[in-house]
Structure formats: C-alpha cells, structure tokens
Tab-separated table of C-alpha atoms and ligand atoms in Angstrom:
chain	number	residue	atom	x	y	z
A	1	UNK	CA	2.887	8.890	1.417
A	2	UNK	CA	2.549	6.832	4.709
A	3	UNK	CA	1.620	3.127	4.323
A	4	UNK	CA	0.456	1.122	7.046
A	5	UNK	CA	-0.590	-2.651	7.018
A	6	UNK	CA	-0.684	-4.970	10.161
A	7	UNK	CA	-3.155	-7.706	10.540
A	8	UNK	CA	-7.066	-7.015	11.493
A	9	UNK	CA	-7.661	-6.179	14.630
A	10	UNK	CA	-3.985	-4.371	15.090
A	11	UNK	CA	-5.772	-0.742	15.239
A	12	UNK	CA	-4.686	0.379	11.992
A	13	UNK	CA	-7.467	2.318	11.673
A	14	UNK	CA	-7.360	4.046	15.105
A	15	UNK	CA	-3.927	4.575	14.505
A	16	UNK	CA	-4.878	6.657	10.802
A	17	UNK	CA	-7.607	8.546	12.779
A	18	UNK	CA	-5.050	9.458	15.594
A	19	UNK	CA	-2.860	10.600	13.043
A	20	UNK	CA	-4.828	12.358	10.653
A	21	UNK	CA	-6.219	14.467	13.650
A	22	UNK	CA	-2.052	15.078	14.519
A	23	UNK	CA	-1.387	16.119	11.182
A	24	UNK	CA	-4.478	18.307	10.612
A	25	UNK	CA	-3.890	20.411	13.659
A	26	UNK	CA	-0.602	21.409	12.253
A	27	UNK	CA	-2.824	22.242	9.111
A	28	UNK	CA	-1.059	19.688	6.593
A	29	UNK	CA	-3.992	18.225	4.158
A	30	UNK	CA	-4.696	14.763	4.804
A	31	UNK	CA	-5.789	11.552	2.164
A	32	UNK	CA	-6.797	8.845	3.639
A	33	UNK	CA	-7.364	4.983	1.583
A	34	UNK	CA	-7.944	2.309	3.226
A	35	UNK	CA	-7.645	-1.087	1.715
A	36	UNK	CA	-8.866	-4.052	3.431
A	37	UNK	CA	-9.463	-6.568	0.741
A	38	UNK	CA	-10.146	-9.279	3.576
A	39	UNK	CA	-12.958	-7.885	5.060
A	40	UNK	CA	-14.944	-5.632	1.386
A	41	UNK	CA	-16.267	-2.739	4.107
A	42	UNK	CA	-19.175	-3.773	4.610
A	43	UNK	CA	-20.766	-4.115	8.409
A	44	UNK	CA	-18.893	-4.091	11.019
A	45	UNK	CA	-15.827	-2.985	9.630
A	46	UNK	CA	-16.988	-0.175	7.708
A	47	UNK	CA	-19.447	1.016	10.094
A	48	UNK	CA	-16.978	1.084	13.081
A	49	UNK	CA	-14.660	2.966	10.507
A	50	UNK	CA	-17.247	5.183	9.178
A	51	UNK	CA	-18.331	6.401	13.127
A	52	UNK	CA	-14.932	6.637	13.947
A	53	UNK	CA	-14.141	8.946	10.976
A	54	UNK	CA	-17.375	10.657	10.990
A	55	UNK	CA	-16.228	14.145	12.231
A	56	UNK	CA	-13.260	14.045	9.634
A	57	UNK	CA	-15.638	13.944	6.694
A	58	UNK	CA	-17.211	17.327	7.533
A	59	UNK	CA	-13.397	18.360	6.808
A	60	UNK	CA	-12.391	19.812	3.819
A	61	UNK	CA	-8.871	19.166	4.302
A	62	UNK	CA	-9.679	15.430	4.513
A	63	UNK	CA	-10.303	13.048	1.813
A	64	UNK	CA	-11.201	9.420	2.728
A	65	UNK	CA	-11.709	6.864	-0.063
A	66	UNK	CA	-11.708	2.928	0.919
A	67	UNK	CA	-11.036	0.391	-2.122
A	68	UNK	CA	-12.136	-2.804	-1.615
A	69	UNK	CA	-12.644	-3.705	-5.071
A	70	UNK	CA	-10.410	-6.692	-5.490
A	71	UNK	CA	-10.178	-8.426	-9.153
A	72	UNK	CA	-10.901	-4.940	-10.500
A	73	UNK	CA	-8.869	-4.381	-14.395
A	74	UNK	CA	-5.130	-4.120	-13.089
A	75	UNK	CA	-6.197	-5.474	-9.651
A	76	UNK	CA	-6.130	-3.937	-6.031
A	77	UNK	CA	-2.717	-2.278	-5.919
A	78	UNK	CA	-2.953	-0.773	-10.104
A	79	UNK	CA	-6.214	0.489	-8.577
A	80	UNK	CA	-4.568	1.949	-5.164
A	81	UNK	CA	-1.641	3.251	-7.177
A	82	UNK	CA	-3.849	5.201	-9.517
A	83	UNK	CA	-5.762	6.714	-7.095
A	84	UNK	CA	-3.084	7.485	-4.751
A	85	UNK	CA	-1.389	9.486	-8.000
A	86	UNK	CA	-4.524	11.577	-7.886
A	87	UNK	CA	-4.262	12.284	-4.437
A	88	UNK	CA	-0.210	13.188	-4.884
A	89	UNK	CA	-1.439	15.010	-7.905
A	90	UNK	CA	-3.467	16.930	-5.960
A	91	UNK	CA	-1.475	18.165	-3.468
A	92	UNK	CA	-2.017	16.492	-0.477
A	93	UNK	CA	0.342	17.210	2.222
A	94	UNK	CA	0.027	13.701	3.794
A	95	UNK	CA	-1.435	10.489	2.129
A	96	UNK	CA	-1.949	7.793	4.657
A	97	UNK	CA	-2.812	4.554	3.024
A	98	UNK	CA	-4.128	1.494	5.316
A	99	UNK	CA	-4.243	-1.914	4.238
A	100	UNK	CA	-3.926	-5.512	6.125
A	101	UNK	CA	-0.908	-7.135	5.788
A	102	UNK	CA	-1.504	-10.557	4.019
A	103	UNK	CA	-0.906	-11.174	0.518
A	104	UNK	CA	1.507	-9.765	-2.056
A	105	UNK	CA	-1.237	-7.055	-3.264
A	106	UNK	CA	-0.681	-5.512	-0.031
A	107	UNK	CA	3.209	-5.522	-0.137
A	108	UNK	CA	3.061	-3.827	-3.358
A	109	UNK	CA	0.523	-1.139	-2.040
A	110	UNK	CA	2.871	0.116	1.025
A	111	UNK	CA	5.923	-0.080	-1.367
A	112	UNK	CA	3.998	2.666	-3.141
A	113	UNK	CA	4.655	4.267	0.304
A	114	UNK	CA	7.655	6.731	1.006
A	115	UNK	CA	7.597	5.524	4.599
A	116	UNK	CA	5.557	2.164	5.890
A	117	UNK	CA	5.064	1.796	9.090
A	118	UNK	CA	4.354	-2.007	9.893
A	119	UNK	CA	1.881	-2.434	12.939
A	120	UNK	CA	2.543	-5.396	15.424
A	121	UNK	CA	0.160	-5.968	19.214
A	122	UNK	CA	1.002	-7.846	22.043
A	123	UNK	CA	-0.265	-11.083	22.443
A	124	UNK	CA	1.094	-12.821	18.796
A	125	UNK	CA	3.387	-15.039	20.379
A	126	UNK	CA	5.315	-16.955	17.402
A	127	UNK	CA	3.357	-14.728	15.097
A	128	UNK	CA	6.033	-12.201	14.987
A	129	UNK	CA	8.358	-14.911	13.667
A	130	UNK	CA	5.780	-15.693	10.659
A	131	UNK	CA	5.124	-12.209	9.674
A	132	UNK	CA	9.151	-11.708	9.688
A	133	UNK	CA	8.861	-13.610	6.352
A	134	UNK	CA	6.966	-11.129	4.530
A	135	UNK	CA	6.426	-8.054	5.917
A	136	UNK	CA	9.193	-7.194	8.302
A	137	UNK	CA	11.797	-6.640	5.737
A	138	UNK	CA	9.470	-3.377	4.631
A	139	UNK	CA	9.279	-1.829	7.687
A	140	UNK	CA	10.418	2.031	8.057
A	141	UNK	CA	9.263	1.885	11.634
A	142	UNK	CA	7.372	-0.028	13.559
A	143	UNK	CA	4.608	-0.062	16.178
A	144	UNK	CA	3.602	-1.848	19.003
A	145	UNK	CA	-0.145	-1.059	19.301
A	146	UNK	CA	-2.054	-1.825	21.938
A	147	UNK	CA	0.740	-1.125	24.342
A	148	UNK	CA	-1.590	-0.666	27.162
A	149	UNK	CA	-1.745	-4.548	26.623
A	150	UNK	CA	0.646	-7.026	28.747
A	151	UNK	CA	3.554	-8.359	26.116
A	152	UNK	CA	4.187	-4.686	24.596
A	153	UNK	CA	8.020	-5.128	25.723
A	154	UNK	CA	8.282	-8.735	24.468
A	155	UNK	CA	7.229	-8.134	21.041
A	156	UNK	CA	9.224	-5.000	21.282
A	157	UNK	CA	12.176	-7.307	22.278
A	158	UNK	CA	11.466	-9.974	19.421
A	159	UNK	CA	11.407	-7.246	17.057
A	160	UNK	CA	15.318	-6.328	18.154
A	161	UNK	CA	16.009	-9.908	17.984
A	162	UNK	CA	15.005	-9.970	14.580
A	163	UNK	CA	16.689	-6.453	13.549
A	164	UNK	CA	19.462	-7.705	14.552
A	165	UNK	CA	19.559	-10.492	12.179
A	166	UNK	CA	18.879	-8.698	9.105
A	167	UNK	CA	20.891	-5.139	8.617
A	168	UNK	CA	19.060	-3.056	5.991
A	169	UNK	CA	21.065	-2.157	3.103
A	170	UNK	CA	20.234	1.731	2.816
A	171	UNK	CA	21.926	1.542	7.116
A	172	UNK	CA	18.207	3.168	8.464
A	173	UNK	CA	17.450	0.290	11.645
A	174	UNK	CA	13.716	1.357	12.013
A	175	UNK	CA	12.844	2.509	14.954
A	176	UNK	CA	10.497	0.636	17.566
A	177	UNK	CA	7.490	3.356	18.526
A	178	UNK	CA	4.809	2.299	21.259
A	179	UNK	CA	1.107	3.460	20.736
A	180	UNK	CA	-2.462	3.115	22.254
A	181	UNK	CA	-4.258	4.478	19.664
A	182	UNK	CA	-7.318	4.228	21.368
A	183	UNK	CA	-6.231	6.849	23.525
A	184	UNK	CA	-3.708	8.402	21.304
A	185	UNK	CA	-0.634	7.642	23.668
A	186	UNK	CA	2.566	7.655	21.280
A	187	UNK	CA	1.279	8.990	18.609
A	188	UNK	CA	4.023	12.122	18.757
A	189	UNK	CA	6.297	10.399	19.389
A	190	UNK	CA	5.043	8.055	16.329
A	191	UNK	CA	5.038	11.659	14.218
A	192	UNK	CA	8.741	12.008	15.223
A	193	UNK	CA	9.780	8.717	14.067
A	194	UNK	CA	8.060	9.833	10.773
A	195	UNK	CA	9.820	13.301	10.488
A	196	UNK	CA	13.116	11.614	11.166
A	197	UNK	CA	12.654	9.430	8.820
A	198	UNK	CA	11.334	11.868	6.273
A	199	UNK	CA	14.455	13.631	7.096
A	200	UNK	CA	16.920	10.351	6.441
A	201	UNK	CA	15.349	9.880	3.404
A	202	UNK	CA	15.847	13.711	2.265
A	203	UNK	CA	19.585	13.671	3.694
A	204	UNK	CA	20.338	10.496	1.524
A	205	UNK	CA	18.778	11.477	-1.615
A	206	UNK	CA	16.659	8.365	-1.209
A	207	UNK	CA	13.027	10.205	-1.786
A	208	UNK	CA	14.008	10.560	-5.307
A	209	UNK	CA	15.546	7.030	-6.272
A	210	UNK	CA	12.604	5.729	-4.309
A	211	UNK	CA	10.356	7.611	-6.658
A	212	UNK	CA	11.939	6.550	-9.331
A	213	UNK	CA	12.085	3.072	-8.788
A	214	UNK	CA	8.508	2.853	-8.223
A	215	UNK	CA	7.578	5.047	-11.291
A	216	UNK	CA	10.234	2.539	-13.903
A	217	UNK	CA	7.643	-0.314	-12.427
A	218	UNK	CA	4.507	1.364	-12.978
A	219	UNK	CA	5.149	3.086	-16.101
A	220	UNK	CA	5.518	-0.791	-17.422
A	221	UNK	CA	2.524	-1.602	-16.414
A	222	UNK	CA	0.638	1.073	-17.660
A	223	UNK	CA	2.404	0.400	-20.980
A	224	UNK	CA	1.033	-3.033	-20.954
A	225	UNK	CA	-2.626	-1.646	-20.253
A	226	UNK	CA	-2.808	0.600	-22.533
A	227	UNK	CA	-0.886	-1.782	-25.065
A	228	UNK	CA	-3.407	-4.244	-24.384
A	229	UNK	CA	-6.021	-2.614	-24.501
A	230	UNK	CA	-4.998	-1.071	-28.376
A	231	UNK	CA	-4.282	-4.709	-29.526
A	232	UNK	CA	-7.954	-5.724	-28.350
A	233	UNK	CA	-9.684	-2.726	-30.056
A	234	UNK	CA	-8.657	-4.527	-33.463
A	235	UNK	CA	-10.790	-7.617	-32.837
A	236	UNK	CA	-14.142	-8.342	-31.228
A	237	UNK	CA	-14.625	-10.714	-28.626
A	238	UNK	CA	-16.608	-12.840	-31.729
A	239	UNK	CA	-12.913	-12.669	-33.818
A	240	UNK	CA	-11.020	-13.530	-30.769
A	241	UNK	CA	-13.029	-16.733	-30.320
A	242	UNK	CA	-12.998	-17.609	-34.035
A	243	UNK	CA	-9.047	-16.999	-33.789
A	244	UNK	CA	-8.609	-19.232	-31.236
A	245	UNK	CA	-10.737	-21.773	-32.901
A	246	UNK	CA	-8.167	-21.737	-35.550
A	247	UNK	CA	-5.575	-21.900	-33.956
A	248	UNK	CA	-6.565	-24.875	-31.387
A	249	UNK	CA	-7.319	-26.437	-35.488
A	250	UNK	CA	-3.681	-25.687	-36.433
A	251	UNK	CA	-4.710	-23.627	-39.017
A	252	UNK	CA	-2.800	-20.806	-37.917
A	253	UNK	CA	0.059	-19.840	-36.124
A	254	UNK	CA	-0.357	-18.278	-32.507
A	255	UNK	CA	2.918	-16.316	-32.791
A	256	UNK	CA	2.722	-14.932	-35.988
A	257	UNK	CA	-0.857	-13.686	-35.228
A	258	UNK	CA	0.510	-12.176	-32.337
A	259	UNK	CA	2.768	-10.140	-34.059
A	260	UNK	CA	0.984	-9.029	-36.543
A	261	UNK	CA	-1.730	-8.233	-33.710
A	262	UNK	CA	1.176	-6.085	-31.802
A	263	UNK	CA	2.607	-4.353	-34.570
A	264	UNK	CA	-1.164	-2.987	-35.475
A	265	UNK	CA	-0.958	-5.162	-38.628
A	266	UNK	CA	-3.780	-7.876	-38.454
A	267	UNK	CA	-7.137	-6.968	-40.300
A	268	UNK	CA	-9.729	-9.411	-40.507
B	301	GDP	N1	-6.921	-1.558	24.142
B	301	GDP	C1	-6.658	-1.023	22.963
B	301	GDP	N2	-7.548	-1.141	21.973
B	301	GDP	C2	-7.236	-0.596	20.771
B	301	GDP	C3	-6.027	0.097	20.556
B	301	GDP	N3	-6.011	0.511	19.259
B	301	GDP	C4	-7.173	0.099	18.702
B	301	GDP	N4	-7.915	-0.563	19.608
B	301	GDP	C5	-9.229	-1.197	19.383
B	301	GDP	O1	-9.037	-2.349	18.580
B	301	GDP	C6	-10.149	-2.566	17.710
B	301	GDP	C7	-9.673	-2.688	16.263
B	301	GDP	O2	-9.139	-1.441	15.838
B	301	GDP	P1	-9.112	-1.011	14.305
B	301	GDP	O3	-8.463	0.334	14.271
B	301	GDP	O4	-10.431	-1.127	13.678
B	301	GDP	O5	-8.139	-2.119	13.710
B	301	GDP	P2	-7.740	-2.419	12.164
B	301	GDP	O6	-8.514	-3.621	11.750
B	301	GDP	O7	-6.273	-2.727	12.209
B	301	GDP	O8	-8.051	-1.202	11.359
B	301	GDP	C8	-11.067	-1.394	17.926
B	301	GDP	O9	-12.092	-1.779	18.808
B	301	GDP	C9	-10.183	-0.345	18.582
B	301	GDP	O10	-10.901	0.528	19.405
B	301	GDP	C10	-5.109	0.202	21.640
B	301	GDP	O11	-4.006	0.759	21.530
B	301	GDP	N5	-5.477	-0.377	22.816
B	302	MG	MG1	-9.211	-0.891	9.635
C-alpha cells in the first residue's frame, strides 16, 4: 500500500499513472484511490484524470475508485480505510492511494500506507519549511517532481537540510528520488526506492508492527461504530429528542441514561 499526498498541482496523479503503467508491465495488479477532498472531482480535475487514465480502465488488472465524499458516516479516511481493506482483501498486488496533503484526514489516509511517498516541485520557496510541520515527518521517500523545472536541486538541498535536523527513530533517512512524470523520467529509479524500502521494512520486521499498529486504531473505531450504532437502534430520533428535553429540564440524569443506554438496559 503506497500513499502519496503533495499539494495540487505537484503531479500526483501523473506520477500514479506513471507508476501503475511500471507496475503493470511487470504484471503486479494495481488499485488505484484517489482522494482529493479539496477539489470533489468534478471538471477539470476529474476530467484531466479521467483522460489521463482512460486506457487503464479497459484493464482488468486495474481498479480506480476516487472518494471525494467528505463528511460521509466515519468521515474521509474511515471511508478510504474501508475501501482500501477491500482492495487488500482482494488481493491486489499494489494499492496506490493519492490524496493532497492538507489537513489531518489526509495524514491519517497515507499512515494507512506501508510506504508514503511525500511529493515536493521546484518553485515553493519557504513552502518546504511550512509543509516540514506536517507532512515531512511521514515521508518514506520523497520526490522532487517536476524536475525538468529550475530549483529541482534546491528543494532537493532543503530537504537534506531538514533530514538532517530530525533523525527518524526506526534509522530509515528516506531517500530523495527526482521525477518528470510527465515524461516518466525517474520513475525506476522511484520503483527502486520503493523495493528498497519494501525490503527495509521486511528486514526489520516493521511490515508487521506497522500493521498492527494501524489495525489496534481502527479496530477502535469500528468498535465505536458499530457500538453506536446498537445504542441508537434502542431509541428513535422522536425518544432522543424527548430525552434530551428531559434532561435540559433536570428531570433526568444524562449519565445514568447513558449507562443504562450502553449496557442495552434502557426501554422506553
Ligand atoms: N513540466 C512538468 N509538468 C508536470 C510534471 N508532472 C506533472 N505535470 C503536469 O502538472 C499538471 C498537474 O499534474 P497532476 O498529476 O494532475 O497533479 P496533482 O494535482 O498532484 O494530481 C498536469 O498538467 C501535468 O501534466 C512534470 O514532471 N513536469
Ligand atoms: Mg490528482
């Protein structure tokens, strides 16, 4: 499970194309899910997607699925998560999940990822500084798109700066890969960064614990669906507002309802 976020623009999408092409010629099965909350698909965006992806979808050994359903029931990355379980489920050699990086919806869909790849372009100037906050720290590799750009070797530069500041824990320093996706320069040598990765992670034992990790967060919340959703069956939306009523009247006690509520107890 790759994830890869970078802001619009960055060629993340190129970049997925280039690789799912890569990745198909060595006949691995490819998923595909793009997320871009900030801009729901629809236009530009999804059209210049669609073209671009148009011969994959004649592919059998492609599946493409864009989510841009934010404020869905368990939100944007439940939703992502579920569906990328499917995909796992189903065997997929390769799940490549695309989303923008912004907000913390986004973080939590690449750290769904075995390996995220954050994107960076020439041209940000202090930018790289801001997105350091947030994003850098999840970066299993990174890429300098749009390398056929001036300022490939300064952001390249910044990024080393920046490594050098903050040592990750696990000892992997994430390798600096340049791409023009647009042409598909880099993009083996992007693959190799990803195998040697894949590798690390297998060598360390780290796949697993990673795994596991994310499963002890998401089993919790699907507990607290599913736990929800059993404590409403008991009451209609009509008992839930007379409930309230009461208890905004003091005549009852929010706590104790709620436990009887939880424990399955509470009959109208
Ligand atoms: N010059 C140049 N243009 C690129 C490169 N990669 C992508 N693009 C172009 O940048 C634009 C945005 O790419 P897209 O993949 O949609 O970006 P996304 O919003 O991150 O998914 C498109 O017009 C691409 O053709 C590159 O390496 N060099
Ligand atoms: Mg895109």
């Amino acid at each position: 499970m790759i994830g890869l976020t970078g802001a619009p623009g960055a060629g993340k999408s190129t970049l997925v194309d280039q690789m799912a092409r890569l990745y198909r010629k060595h006949n691995s099965s490819v998923g595909i899910i793009a997320v871009d909350p900030t801009s729901p698909y629809t236009g530009g965006a999804i059209l210049g997607d669609r073209i671009r992806m148009q011969e994959h979808f004649a592919d059998p050994g492609i599946y493409i699925r864009s989510m841009a359903t934010r404020g869905s029931l368990g939100g944007l990355a439940r939703t992502t998560a579920d569906v990328t379980t499917v995909l796992d489920a189903s065997g997929r050699d390769v799940i490549l999940i695309e989303t923008v990086g912004v907000g913390q919806d986004e973080v939590d869909i690449v750290r769904l990822a075995d390996i995220t790849i954050v994107i960076l372009v020439p041209g940000m100037g202090d930018d790289v500084q801001t997105i350091k906050a947030g994003i850098m720290e999840i970066a299993d590799i990174f890429v300098v798109n749009k390398s056929d750009y001036a300022g490939a070797d300064r952001v390249e530069r910044e990024v080393r700066g920046l490594q050098s500041l903050a040592l990750r824990h696990d000892g992997w320093a994430p390798p600096i890969v340049k791409t023009v996706a647009s042409s598909g320069a880099g993009i083996d040598e992007l693959a190799k960064a990803i195998a040697a990765y894949e590798d690390y992670l297998q060598r360390e034992n780290l796949a697993l614990k990673k795994s596991v990790e994310n499963w002890q967060e998401r089993l919790v919340e699907m507990l607290r669906d599913v736990m929800l959703e059993k404590a409403r069956a008991q009451m209609s939306d009509g008992n839930l507002a007379r409930l309230a009523a009461e208890v905004a009247e003091h005549k009852r006690d929010p706590y104790t309802l709620v436990e009887e509520i939880a424990e399955g107890n509470f009959r109208l």
